[in-house]
Short mmCIF file of C-alpha atoms and ligand atoms in Angstrom, two decimals:
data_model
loop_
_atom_site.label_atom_id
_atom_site.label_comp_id
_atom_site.label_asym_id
_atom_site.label_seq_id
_atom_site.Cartn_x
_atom_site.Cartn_y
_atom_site.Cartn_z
CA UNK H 8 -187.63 238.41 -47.42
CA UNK H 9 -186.66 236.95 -44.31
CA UNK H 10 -187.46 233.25 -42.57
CA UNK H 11 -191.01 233.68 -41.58
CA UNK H 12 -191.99 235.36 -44.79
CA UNK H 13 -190.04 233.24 -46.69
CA UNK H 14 -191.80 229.99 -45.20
CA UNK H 15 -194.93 231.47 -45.19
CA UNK H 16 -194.38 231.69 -48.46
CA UNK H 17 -193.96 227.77 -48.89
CA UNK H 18 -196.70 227.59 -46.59
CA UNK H 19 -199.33 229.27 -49.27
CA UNK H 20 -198.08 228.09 -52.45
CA UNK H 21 -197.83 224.76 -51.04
CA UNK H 22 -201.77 225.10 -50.02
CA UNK H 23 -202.92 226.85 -53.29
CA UNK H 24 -200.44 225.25 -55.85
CA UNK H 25 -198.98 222.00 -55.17
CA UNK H 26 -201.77 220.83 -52.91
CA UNK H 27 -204.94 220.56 -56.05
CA UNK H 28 -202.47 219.16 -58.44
CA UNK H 29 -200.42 216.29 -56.57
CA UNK H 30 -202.22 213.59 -56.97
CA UNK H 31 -202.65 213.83 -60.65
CA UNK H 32 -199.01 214.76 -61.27
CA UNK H 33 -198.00 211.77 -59.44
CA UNK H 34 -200.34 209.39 -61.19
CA UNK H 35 -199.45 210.42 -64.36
CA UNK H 36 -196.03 211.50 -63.85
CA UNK H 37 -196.47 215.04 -65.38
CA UNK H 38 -193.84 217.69 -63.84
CA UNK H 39 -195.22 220.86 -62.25
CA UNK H 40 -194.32 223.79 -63.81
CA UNK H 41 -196.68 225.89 -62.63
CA UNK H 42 -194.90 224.84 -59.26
CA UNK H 43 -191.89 225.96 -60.43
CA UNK H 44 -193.19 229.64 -61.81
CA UNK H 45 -194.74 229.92 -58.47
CA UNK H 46 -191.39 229.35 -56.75
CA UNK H 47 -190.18 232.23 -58.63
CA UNK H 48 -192.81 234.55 -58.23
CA UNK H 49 -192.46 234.20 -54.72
CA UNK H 50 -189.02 235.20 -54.59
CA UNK H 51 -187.43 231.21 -53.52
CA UNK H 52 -185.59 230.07 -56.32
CA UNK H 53 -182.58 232.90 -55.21
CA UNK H 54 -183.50 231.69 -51.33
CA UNK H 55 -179.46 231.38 -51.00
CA UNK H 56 -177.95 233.74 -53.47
CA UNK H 57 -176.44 237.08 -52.27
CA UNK H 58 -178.18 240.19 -52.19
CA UNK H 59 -175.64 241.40 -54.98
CA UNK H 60 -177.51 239.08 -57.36
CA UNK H 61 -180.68 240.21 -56.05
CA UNK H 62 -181.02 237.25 -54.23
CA UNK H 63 -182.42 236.87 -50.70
CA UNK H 64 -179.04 235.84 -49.03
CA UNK H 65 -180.64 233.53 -46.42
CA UNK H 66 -178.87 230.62 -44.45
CA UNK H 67 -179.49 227.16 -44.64
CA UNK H 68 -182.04 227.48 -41.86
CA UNK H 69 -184.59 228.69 -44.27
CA UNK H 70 -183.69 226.73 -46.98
CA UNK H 71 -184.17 223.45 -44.67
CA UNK H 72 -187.62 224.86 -43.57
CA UNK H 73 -188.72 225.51 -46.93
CA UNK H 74 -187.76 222.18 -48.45
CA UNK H 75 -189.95 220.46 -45.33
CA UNK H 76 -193.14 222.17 -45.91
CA UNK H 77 -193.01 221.96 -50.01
CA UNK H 78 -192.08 217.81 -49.10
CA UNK H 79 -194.86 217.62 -46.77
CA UNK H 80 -197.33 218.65 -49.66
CA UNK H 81 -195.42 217.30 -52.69
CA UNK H 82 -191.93 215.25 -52.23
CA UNK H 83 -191.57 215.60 -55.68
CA UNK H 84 -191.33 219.49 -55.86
CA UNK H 85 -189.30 219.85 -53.11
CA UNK H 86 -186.83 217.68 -54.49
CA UNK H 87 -186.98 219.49 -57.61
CA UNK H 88 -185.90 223.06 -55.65
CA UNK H 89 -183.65 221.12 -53.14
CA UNK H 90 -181.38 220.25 -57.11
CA UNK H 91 -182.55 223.75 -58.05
CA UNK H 92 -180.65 225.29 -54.99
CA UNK H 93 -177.82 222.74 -54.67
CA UNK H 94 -177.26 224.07 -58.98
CA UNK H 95 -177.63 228.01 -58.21
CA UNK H 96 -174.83 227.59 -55.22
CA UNK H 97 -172.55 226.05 -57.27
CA UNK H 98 -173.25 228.42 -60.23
CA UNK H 99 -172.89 231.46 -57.22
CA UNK H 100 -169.82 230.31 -56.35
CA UNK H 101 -168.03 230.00 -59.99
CA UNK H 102 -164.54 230.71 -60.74
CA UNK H 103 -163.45 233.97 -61.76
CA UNK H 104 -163.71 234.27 -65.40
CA UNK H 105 -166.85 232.27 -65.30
CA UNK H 106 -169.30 234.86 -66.77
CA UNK H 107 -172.33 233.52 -64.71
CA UNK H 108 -174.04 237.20 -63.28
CA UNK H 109 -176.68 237.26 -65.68
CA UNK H 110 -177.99 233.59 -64.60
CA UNK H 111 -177.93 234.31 -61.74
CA UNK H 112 -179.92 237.49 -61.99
CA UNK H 113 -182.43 235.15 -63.78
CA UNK H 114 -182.36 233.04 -61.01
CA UNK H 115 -183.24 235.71 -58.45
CA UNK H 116 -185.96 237.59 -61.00
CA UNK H 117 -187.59 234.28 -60.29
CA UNK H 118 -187.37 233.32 -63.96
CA UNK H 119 -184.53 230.32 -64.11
CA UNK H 120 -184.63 226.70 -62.74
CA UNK H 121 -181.75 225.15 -62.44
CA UNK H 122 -180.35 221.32 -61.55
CA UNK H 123 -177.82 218.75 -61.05
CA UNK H 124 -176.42 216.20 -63.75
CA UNK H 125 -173.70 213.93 -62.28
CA UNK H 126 -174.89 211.11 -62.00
CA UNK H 127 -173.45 208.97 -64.79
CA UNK H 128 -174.20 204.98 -66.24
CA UNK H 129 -170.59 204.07 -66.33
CA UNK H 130 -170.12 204.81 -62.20
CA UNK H 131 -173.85 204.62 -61.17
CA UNK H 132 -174.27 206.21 -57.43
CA UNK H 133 -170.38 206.69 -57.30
CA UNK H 134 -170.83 210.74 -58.71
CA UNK H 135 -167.76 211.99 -57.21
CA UNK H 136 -165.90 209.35 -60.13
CA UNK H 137 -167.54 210.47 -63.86
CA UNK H 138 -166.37 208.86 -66.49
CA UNK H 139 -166.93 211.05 -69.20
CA UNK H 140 -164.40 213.44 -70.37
CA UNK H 141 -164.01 216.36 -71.64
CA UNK H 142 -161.77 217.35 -74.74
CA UNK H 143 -160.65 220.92 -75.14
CA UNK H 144 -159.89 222.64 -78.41
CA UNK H 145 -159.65 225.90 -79.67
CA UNK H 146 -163.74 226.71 -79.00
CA UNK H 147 -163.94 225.50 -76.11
CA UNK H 148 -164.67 221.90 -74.67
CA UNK H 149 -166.96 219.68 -75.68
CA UNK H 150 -168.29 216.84 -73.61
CA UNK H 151 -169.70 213.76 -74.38
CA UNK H 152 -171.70 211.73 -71.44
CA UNK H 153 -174.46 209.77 -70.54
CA UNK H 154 -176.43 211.30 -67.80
CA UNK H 155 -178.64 208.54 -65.48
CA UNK H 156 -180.87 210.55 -63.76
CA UNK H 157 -181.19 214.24 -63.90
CA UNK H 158 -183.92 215.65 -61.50
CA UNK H 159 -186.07 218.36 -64.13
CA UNK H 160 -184.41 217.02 -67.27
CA UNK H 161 -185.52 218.90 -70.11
CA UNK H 162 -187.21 221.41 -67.44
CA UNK H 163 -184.39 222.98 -66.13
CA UNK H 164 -183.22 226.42 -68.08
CA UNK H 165 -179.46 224.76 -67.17
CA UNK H 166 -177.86 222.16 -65.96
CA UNK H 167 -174.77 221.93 -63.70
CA UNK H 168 -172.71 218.87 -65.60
CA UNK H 169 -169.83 217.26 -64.48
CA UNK H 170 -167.36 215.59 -66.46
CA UNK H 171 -163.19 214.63 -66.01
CA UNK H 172 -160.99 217.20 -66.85
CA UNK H 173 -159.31 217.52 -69.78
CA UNK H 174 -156.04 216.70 -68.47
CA UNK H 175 -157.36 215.15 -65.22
CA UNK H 176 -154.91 212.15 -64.51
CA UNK H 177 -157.21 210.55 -61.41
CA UNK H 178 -160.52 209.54 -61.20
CA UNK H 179 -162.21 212.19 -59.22
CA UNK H 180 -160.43 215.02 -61.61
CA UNK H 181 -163.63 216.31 -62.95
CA UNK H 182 -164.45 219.86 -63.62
CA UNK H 183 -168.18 221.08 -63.40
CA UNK H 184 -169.83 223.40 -66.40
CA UNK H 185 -172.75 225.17 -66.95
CA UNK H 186 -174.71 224.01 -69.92
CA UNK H 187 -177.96 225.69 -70.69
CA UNK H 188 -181.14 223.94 -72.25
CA UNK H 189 -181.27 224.11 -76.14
CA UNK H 190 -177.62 223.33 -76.34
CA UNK H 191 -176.64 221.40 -79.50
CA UNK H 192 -176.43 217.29 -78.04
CA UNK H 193 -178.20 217.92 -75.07
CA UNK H 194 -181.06 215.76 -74.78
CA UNK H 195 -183.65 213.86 -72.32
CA UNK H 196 -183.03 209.92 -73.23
CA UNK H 197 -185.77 208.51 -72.12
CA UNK H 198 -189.13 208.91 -69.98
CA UNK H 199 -189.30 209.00 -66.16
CA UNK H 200 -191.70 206.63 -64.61
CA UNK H 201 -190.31 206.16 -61.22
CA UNK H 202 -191.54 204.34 -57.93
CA UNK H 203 -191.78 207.28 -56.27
CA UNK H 204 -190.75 211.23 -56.98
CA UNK H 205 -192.77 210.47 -60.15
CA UNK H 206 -193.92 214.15 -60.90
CA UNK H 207 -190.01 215.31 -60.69
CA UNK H 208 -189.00 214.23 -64.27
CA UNK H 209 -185.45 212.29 -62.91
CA UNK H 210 -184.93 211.08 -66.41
CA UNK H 211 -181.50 210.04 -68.44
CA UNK H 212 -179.62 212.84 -70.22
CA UNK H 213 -177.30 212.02 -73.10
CA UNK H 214 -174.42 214.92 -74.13
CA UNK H 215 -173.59 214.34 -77.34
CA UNK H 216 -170.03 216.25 -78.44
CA UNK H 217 -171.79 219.29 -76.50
CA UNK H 218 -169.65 222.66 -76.87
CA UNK H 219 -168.97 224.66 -73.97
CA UNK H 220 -167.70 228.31 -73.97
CA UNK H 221 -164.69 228.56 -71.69
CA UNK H 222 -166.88 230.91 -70.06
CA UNK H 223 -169.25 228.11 -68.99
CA UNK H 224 -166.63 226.38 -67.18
CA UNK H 225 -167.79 226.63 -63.65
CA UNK H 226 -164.80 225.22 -62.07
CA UNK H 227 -160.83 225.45 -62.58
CA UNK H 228 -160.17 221.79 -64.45
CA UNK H 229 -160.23 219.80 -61.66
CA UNK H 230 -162.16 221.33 -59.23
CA UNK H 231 -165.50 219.92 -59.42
CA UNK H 232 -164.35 217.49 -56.98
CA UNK H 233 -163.89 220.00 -54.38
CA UNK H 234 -167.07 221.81 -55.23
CA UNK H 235 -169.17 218.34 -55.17
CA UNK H 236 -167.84 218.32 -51.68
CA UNK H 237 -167.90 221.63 -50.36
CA UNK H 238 -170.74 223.13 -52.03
CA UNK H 239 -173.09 220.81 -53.05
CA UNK H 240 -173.48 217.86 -50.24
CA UNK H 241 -173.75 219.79 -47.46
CA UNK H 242 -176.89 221.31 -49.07
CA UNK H 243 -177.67 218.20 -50.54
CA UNK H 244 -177.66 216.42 -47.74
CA UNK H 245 -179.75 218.83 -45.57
CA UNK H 246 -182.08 219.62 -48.22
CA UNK H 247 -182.47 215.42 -48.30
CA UNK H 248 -183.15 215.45 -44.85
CA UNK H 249 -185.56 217.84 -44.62
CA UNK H 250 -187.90 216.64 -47.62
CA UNK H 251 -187.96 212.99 -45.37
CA UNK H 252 -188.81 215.28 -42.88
CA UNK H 253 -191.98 216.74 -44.75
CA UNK H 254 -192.42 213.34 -45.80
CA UNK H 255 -193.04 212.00 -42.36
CA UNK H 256 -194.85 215.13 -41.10
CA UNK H 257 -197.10 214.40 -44.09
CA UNK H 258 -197.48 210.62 -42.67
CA UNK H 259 -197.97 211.44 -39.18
CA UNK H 260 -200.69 213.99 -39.92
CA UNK H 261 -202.24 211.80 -42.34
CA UNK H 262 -202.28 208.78 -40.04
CA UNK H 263 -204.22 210.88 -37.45
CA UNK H 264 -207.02 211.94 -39.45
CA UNK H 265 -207.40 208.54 -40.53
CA UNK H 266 -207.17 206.83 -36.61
CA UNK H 267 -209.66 209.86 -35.63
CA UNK H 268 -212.18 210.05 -38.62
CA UNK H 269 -212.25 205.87 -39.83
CA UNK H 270 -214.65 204.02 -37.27
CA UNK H 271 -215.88 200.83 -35.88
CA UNK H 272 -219.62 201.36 -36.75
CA UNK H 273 -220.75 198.46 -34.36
CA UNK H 274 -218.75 199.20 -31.30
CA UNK H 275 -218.99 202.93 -31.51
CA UNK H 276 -215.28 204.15 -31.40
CA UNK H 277 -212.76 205.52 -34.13
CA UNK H 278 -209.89 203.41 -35.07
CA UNK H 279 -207.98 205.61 -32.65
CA UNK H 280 -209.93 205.21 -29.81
CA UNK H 281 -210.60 201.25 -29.94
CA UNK H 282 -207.15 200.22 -30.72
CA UNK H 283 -204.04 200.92 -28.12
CA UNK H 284 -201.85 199.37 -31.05
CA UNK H 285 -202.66 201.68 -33.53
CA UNK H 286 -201.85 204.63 -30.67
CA UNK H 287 -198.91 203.10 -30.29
CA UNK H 288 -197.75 202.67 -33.74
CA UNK H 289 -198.46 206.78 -34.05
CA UNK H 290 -196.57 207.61 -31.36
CA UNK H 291 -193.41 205.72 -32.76
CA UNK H 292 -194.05 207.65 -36.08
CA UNK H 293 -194.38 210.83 -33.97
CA UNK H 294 -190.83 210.09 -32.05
CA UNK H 295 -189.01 209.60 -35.00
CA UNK H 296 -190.21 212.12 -36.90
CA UNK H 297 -189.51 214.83 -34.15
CA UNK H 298 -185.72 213.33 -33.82
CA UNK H 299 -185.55 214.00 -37.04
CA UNK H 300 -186.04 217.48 -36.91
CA UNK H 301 -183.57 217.61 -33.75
CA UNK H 302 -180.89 216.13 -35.82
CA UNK H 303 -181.99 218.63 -38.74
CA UNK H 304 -181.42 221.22 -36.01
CA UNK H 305 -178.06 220.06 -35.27
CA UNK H 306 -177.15 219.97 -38.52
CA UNK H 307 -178.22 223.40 -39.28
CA UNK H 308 -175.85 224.29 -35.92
CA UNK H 309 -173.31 222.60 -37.84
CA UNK H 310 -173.68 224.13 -41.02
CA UNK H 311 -174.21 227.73 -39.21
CA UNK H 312 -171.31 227.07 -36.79
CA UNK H 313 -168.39 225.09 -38.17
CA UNK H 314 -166.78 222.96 -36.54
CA UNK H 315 -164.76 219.51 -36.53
CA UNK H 316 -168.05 217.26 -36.15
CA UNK H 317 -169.47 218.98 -39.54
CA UNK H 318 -168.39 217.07 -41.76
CA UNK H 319 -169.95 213.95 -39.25
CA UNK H 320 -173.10 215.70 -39.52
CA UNK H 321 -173.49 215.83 -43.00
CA UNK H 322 -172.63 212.72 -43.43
CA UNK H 323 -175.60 211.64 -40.93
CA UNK H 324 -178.27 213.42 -41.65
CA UNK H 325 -178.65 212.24 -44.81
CA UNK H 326 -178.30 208.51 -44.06
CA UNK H 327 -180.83 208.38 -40.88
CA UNK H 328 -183.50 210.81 -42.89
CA UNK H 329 -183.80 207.68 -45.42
CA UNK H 330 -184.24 205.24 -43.17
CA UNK H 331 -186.33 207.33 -40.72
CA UNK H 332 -188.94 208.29 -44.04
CA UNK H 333 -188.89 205.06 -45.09
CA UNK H 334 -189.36 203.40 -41.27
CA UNK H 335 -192.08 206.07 -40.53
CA UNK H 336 -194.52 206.01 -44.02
CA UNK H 337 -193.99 202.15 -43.83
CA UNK H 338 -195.73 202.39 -40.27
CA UNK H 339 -198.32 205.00 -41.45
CA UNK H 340 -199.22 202.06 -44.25
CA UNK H 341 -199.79 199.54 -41.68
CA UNK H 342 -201.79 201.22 -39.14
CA UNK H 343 -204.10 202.95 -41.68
CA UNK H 344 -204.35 198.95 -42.99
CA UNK H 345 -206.66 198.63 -46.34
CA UNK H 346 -207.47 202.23 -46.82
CA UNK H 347 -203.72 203.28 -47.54
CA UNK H 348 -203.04 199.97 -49.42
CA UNK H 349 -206.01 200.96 -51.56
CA UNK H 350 -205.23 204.73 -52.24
CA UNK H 351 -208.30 205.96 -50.71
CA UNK H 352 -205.58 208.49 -49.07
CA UNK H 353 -202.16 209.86 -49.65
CA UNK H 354 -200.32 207.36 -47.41
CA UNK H 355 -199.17 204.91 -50.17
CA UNK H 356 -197.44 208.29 -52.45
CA UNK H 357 -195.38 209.01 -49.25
CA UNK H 358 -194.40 205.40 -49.17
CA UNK H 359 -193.22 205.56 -52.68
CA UNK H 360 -191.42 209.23 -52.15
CA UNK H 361 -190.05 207.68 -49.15
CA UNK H 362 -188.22 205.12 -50.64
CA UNK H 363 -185.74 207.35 -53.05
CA UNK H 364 -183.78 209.32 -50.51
CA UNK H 365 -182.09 206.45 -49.42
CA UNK H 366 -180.97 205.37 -52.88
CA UNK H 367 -180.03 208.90 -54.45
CA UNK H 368 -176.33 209.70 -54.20
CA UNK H 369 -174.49 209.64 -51.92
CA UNK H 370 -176.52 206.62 -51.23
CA UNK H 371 -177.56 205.51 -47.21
CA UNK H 372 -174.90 202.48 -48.02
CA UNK H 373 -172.07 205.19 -49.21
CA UNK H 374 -173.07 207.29 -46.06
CA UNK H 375 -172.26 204.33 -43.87
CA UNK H 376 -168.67 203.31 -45.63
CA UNK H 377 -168.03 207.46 -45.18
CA UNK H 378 -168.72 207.60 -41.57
CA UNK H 379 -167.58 204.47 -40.41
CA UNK H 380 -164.05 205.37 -42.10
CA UNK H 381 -164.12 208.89 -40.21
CA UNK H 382 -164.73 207.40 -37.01
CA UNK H 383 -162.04 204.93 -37.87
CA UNK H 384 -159.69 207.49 -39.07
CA UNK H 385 -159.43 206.35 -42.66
CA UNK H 386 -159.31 208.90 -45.54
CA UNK H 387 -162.81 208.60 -47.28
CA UNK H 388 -162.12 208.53 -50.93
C1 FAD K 418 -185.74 210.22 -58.01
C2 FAD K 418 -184.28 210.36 -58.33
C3 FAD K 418 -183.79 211.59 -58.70
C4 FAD K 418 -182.44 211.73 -59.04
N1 FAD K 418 -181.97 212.96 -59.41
C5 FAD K 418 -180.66 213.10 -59.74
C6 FAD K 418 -180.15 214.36 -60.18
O1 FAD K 418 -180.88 215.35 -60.28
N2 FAD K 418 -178.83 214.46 -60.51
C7 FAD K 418 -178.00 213.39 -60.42
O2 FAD K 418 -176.81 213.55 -60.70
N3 FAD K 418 -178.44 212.18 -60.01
C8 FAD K 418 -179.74 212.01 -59.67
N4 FAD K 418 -180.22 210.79 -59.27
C9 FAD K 418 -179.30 209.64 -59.24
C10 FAD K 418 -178.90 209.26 -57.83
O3 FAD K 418 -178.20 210.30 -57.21
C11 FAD K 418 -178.06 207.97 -57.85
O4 FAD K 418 -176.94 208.15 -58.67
C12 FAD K 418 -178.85 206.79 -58.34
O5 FAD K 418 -180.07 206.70 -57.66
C13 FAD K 418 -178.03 205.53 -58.09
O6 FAD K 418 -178.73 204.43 -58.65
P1 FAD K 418 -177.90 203.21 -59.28
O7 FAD K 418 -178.86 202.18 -59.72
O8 FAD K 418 -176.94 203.73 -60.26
O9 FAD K 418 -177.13 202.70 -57.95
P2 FAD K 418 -175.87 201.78 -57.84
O10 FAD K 418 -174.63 202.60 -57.81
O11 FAD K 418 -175.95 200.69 -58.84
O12 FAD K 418 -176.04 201.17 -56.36
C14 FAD K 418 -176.72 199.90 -56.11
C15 FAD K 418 -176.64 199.61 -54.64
O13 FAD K 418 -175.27 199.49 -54.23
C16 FAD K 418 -175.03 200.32 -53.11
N5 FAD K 418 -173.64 200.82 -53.16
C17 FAD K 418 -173.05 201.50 -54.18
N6 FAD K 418 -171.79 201.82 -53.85
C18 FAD K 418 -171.57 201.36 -52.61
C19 FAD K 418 -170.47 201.40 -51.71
N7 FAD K 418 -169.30 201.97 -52.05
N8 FAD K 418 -170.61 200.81 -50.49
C20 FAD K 418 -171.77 200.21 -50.14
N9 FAD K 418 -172.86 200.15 -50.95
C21 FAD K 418 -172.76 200.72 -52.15
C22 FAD K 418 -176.04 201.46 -53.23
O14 FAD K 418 -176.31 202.05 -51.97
C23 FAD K 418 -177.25 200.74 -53.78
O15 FAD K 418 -178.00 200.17 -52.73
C24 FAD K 418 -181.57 210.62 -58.94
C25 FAD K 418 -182.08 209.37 -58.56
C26 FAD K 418 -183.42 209.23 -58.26
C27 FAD K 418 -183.94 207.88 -57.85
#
């Protein structure tokens, strides 16, 4: 596989999978496996694993690419492979003594999912900070937390948990494991019936005295921190990025069918052609979408090329994608007026989808206290 075949890829299941079944998986919140065994047939669940694992080793340039054109057919199954692809680089990148080859062969056979469960209730959007802990005793560990939202929860195959270490002594000492579905205390707590990303079940996860095999531990004890920040947001954070950037593709393209095919019966002209507003209002949508992808671009630079503005970058990207998705299908519900407001069209789901980047972790708000105390010089945390 390489970039074009592996977006063309996205391109057809997107057409012939997620395309029939979005609508009714967002009305009645029902997560799409048959997305998901589609994503693994086509060889993109192991997009970014190495060869070795019989992955397809490709960069984040792909990954980006993909994530856009899944989000510009179904937000909520990108979002479930961006956590899927955030997990597997986190699991690829294990400790040694973590015994995690044979999940990751799963992975790349196309035949695991895979996700993220930081968030927590006692510290909310602050993920870096769990407050669960784990206790170690002659088994292993066994960890006890209360998981707020968990993208594919009780979905996944596994779940990438973190909790404090052991002996951790501050609060960003956490250490992340590898905890597979099935496991005794692992459970979904309660339904998902979000705003928007309503087909990607982001429901609570309670651990309940859950044992983990020391060769689960995915991390040295302490670590996790590190990993959250080195592995996981820079993917994060472009993966975010580009599913606001499907998002708004998804608007723009929506709001020109409508402003071409609607029409003013008694004067003759489509929506498009009697009203210079509405042209206008397009064209704004169109302008921020495409500096969207430029900055995607730039990040991808970044990511390819590192350099002393990367960290600056991710940091960005993440915090103008939510407010550019949320600026852009807020437009695309105005100038398509009643018929969006109604749900005669997709519009109003992008609205919704729109609306969650922005509040997922690190939050647009946390972005902003980040990068204003880099370009102040300040340590971050
Ligand atoms: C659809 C969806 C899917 C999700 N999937 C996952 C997942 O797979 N795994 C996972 O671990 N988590 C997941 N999450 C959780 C997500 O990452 C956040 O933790 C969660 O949305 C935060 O919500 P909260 O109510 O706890 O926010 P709160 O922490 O209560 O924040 C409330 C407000 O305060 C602001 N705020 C918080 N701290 C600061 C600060 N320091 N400075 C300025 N403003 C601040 C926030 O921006 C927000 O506006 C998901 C969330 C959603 C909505």
């Amino acid at each position: 596989m390489n970039h074009e075949t592996a977006v063309a890829s996205a391109r057809d299941l997107a057409d012939r999978v997620l395309a029939p079944a979005a609508r009714q998986n967002d009305k009645e919140a029902g997560f799409s496996s048959e997305a998901v065994t589609a994503l693994g047939s086509a060889g993109l669940l192991g997009i970014m694993l190495p060869a070795e694992t019989g992955g397809a080793g490709l960069g984040p340039r792909t990954f980006a690419a993909v994530v856009s054109t899944l989000a510009e057919t179904d937000a909520s199954v990108a979002m479930v492979y961006l956590m899927h692809v955030c997990a597997a680089a986190t699991i690829a990148t294990a400790r040694n003594g973590a015994v995690v080859a044979p999940t990751l062969k799963e992975i790349s056979a196309g035949r695991h999912l895979s996700t993220l469960a930081f968030s927590e209730t006692g510290s909310r959007s602050h993920f870096w900070a769990p407050v669960s802990r784990a206790r170690r005793n002659a088994a292993g560990v066994h960890i006890t937390a209360k998981k707020s939202f968990v993208t594919s929860a009780g979905q996944a195959h596994s779940y990438v948990v973190s909790a404090l270490a052991p002996e951790g002594s501050g609060p960003t000492d956490s250490t992340l494991y590898l905890i597979a579905r099935g496991t005794s205390g692992l459970s979904v707590a309660g339904p998902w019936d979000g705003l928007g990303l309503r087909a990607n079940a982001s429901a609570p996860m309670t651990l309940e005295d859950c044992t983990v095999a020391p060769e689960s531990q995915l991390t040295e004890d302490g670590a996790g921190f590190q990993a959250m920040l080195q592995v996981v947001l820079p993917l994060f954070n472009l993966g975010s990025a580009a599913v606001a950037l499907g998002i708004c593709r998804a608007a723009v393209a929506g709001t020109a069918t409508h402003l071409k095919t609607a029409r003013f019966e008694h004067i003759g002209q489509s929506l498009g052609e009697s009203l210079p507003t509405l042209r206008a209002q397009i064209a704004t949508m169109q302008i921020d979408t495409d500096g969207l992808a430029a900055r995607i671009d730039d990040l991808i630079d970044h990511l390819e090329r590192p350099r002393d503005t990367t960290v600056l970058r991710v940091l960005e990207a993440k915090a103008a994608a939510g407010e550019v998705a949320i600026a852009v299908t807020s437009a695309a519900m105005r100038a398509c007026g009643g018929a969006a407001f109604a749900k005669h069209m997709n519009i109003e789901r992008l609205f919704r989808d729109a609306h969650a980047g922005a509040v997922m972790a690190p939050t647009g708000d946390v972005l902003r206290e980040f990068i204003g105390k880099a370009v102040l010089g300040m340590p971050l945390f």
